[in-house]
Short mmCIF file of C-alpha atoms and ligand atoms in Angstrom, two decimals:
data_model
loop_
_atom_site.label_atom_id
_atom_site.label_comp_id
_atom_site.label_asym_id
_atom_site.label_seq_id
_atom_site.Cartn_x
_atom_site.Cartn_y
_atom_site.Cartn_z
CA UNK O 1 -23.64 63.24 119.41
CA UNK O 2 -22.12 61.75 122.79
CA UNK O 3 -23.79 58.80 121.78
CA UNK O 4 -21.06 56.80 120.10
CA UNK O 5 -23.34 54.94 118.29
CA UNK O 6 -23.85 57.68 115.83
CA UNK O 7 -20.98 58.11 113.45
CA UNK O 8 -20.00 61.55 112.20
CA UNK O 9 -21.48 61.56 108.32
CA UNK O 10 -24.65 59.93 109.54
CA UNK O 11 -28.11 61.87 108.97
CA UNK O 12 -29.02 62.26 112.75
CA UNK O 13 -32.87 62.85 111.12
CA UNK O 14 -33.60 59.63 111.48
CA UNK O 15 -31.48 58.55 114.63
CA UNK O 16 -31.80 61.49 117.09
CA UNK O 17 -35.79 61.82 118.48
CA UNK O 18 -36.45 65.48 118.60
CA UNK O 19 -38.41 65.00 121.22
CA UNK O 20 -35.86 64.05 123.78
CA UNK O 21 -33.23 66.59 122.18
CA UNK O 22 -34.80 69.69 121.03
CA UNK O 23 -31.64 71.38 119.36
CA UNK O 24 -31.84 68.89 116.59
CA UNK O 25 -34.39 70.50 115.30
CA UNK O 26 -32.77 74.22 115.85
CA UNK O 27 -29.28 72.83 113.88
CA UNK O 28 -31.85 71.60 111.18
CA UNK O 29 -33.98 75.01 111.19
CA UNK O 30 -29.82 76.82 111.09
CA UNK O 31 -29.17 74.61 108.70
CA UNK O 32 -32.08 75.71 106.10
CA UNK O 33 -31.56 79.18 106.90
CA UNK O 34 -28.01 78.89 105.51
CA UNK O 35 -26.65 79.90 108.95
CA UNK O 36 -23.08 79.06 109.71
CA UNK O 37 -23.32 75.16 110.80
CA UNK O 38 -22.14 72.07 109.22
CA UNK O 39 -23.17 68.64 110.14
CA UNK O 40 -24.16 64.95 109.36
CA UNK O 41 -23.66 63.94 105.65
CA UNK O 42 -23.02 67.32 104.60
CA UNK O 43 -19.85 67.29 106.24
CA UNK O 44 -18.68 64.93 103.58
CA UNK O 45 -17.77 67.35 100.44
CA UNK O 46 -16.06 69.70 102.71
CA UNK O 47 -12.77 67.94 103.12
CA UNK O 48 -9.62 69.47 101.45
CA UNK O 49 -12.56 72.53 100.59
CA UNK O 50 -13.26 74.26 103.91
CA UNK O 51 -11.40 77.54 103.10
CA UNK O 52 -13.36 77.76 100.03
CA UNK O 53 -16.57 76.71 101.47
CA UNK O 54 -15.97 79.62 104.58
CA UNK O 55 -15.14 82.17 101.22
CA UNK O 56 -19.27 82.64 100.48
CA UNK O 57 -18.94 85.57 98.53
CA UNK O 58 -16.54 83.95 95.76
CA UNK O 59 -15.20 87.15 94.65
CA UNK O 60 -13.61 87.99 97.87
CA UNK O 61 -10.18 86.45 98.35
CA UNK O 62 -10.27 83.17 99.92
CA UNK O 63 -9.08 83.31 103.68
CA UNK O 64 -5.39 82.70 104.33
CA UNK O 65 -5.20 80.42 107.06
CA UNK O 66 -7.79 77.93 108.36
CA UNK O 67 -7.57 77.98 112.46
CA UNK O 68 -10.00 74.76 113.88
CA UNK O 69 -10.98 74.76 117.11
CA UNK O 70 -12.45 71.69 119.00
CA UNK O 71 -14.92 72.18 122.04
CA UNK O 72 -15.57 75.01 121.03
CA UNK O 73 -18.30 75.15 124.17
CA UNK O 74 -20.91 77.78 123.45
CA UNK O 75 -18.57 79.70 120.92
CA UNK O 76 -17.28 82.85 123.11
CA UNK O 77 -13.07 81.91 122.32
CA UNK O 78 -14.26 80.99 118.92
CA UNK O 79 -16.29 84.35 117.91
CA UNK O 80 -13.53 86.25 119.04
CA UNK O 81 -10.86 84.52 117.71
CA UNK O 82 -12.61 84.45 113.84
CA UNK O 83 -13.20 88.66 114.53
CA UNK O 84 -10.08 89.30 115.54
CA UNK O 85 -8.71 87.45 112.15
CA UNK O 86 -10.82 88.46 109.81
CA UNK O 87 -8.98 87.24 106.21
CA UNK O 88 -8.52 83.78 108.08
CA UNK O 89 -11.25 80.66 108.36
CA UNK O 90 -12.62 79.38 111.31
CA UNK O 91 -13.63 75.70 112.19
CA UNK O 92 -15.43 74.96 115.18
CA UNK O 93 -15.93 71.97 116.26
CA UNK O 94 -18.24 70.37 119.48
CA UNK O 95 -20.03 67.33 120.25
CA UNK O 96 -22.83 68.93 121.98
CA UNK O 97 -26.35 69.85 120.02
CA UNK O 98 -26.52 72.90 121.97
CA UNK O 99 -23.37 74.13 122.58
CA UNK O 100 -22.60 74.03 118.14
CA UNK O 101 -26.41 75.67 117.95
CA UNK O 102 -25.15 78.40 120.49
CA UNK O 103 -21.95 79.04 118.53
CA UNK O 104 -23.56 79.28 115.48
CA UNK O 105 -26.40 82.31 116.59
CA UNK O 106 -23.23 83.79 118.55
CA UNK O 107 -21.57 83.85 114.79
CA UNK O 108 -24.62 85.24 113.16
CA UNK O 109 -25.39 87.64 115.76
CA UNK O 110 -21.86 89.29 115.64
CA UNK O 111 -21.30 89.46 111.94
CA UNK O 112 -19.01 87.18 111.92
CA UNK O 113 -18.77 85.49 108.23
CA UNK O 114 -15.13 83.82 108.12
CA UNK O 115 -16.16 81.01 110.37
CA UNK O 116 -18.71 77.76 110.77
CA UNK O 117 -19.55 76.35 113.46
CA UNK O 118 -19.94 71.86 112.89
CA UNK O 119 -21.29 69.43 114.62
CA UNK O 120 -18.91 66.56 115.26
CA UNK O 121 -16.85 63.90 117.41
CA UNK O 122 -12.99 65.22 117.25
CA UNK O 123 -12.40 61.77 116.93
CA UNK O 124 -13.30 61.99 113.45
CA UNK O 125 -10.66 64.64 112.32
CA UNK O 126 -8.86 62.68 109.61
CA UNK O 127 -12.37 61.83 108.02
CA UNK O 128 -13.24 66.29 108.10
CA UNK O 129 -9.92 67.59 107.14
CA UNK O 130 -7.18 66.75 104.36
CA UNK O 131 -3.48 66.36 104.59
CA UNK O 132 -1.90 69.71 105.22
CA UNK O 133 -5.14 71.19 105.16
CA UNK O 134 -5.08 72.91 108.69
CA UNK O 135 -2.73 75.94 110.02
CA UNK O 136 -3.56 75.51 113.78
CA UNK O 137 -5.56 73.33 115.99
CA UNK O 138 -6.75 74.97 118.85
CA UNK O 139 -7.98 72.45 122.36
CA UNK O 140 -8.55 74.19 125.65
CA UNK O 141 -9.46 72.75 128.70
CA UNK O 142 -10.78 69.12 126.76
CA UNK O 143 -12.09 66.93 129.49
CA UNK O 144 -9.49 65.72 131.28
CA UNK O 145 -11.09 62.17 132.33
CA UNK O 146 -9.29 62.27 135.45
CA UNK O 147 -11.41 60.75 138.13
CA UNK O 148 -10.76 57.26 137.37
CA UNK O 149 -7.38 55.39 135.69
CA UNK O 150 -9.63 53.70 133.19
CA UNK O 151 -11.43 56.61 132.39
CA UNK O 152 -8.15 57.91 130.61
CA UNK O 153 -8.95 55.73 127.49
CA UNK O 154 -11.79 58.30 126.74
CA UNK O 155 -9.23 61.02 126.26
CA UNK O 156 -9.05 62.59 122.79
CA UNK O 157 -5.97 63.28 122.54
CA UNK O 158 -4.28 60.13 122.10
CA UNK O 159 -1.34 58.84 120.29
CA UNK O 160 -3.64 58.27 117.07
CA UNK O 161 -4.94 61.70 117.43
CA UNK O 162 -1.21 63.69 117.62
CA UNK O 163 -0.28 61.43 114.24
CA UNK O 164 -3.80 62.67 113.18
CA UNK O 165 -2.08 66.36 113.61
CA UNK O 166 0.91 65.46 112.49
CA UNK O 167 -0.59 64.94 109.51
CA UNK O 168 -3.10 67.31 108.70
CA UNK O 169 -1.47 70.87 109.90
CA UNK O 170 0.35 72.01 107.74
CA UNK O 171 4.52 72.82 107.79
CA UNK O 172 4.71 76.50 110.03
CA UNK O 173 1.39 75.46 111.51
CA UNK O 174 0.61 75.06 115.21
CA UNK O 175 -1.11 72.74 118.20
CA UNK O 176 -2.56 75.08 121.10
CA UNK O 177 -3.38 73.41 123.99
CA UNK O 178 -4.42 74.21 127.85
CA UNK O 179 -5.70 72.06 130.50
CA UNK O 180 -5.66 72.02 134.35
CA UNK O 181 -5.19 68.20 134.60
CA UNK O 182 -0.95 67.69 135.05
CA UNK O 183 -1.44 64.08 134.09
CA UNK O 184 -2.91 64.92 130.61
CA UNK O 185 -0.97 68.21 129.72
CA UNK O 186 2.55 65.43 130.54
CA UNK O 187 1.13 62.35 128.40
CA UNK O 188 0.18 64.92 125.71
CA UNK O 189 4.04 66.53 125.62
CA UNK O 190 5.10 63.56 125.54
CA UNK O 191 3.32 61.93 122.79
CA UNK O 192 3.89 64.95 120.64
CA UNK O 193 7.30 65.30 121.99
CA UNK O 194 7.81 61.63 120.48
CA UNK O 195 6.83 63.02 116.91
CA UNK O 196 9.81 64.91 115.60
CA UNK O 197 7.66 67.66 113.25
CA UNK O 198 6.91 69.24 116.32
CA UNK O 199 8.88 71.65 118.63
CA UNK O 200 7.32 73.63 121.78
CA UNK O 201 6.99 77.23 120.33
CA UNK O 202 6.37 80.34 122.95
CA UNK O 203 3.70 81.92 120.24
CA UNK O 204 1.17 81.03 117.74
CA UNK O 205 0.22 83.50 114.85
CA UNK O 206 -2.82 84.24 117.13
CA UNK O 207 -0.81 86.75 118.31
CA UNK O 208 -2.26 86.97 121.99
CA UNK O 209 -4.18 85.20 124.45
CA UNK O 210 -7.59 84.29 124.54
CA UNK O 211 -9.13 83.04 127.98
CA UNK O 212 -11.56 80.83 128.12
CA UNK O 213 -14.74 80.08 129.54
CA UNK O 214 -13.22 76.55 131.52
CA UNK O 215 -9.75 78.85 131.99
CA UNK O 216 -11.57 81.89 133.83
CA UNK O 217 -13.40 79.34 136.07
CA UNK O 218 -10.33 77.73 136.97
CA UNK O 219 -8.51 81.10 137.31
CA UNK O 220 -10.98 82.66 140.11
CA UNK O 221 -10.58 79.33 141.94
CA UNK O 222 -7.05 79.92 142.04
CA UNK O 223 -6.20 76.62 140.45
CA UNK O 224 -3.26 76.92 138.07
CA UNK O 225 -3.18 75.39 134.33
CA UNK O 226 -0.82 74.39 131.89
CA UNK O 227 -0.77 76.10 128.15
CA UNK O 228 1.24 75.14 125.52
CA UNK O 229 1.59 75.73 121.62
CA UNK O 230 4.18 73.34 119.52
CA UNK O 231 4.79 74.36 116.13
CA UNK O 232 5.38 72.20 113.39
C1 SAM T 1 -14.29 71.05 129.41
S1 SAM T 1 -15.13 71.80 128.08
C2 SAM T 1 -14.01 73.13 127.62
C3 SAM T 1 -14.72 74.18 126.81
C4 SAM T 1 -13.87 75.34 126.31
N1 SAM T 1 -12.86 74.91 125.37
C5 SAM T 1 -13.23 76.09 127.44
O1 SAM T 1 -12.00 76.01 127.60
O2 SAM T 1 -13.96 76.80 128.16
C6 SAM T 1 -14.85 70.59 126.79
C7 SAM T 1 -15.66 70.87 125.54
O3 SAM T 1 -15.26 69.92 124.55
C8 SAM T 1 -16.41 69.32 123.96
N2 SAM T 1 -15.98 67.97 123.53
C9 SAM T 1 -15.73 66.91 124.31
N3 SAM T 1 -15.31 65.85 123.59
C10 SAM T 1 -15.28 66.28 122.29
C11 SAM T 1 -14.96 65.65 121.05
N4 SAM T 1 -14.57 64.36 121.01
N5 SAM T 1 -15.07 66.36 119.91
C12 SAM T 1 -15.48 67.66 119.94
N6 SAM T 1 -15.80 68.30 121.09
C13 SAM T 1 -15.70 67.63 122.24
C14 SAM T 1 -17.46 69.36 125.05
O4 SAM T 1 -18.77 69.28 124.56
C15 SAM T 1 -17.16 70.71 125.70
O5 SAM T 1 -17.81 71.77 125.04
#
């Protein structure tokens, strides 16, 4: 999926030689066992319907809320997050074969049926979700693309991306973010500072913290990090 050739609705079948990655054949195996994952053209008809589509047993009430989180890594934030809400729908989203496969047995193995776990490039948000269709977007730790200046044009979080969220989380709704890198956390404030739906906020709904795999790393290195949630 790094491969930017390969855009988000395309059937990887065909594009991807299983041979040289393995865990396309694993998210196709998920995939026919009706496992939690979403990806390639399937991801099409889900737009505007994720909440529904999370809802499987259709008498059950649909979830209230629907929390996506991108780079997801191999799922441990995510799992925790979806048990810890249980009437809300869970989107996770990662660009890596084996990191979505991962989060996808982690859902299984726990029980955990309010969330899915989809392949997919971030970049691609406006093309997964609908206007208003998301109550919080959840980022930690994406990669910073520090080393070099010019490297800082592969950042996802952009000024197209924060207009992306501007538009597709809803009024009440929320941006989480944390990252170690001082340069992106201050580009990122500002950019969303610059769009006047959202305000910096001290809390999400998610009630509490949730440390991540990239945070914890950073945290026994004693290297500090900046975390931030801006409400809309
Ligand atoms: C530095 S890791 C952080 C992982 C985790 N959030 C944490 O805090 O421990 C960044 C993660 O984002 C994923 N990622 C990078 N670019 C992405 C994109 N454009 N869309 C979705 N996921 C992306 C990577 O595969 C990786 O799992």
């Amino acid at each position: 999926m790094k491969n930017s050739s390969i855009r988000v609705f395309d059937d990887l079948s065909g594009l991807v030689r299983r041979d040289i990655n393995p865990y396309l054949l694993k998210l196709e195996e998920a995939r026919e066992k009706k496992m939690p994952i979403v990806f390639g053209p399937s991801l099409k008809d889900k737009k505007g319907k994720w909440l529904d589509y999370i809802r499987k047993d259709k008498k059950s009430p649909q979830p209230s809320k629907l929390i996506v989180e991108i780079g997801v890594h191999m799922g441990q934030v995510f799992c925790q997050l979806a048990k810890d809400h249980p009437n809300w729908g869970f989107v996770g989203l990662d660009i890596t074969f084996k990191r979505v496969y991962s989060t996808c047995e982690k859902l299984v193995k726990n029980k955990i049926v309010n969330a899915v776990s989809v392949l997919a490039d971030a970049s691609y948000l406006e093309e997964i979700f609908s206007i208003n269709e998301i109550d919080g977007v959840i980022i930690f730790f994406p990669d910073p693309w520090d080393k070099k200046r010019r490297q800082t044009k592969n950042r996802l979080i952009n000024n197209d991306f924060c207009k992306t969220m501007s538009r597709l989380i809803k009024p009440g709704g929320f941006f989480w973010m944390k990252t170690d890198s001082q340069n992106y956390f201050l580009e990122v404030s500002n950019l969303i500072g610059s769009i006047s739906d959202f305000k910096k906020s001290n809390h999400s709904d998610i009630g509490k913290d949730y440390p991540s795999i990239f945070q914890t790393r950073f945290q026994e290195k004693n290297i500090g990090f900046y975390n931030c949630i801006w409400v809309k």
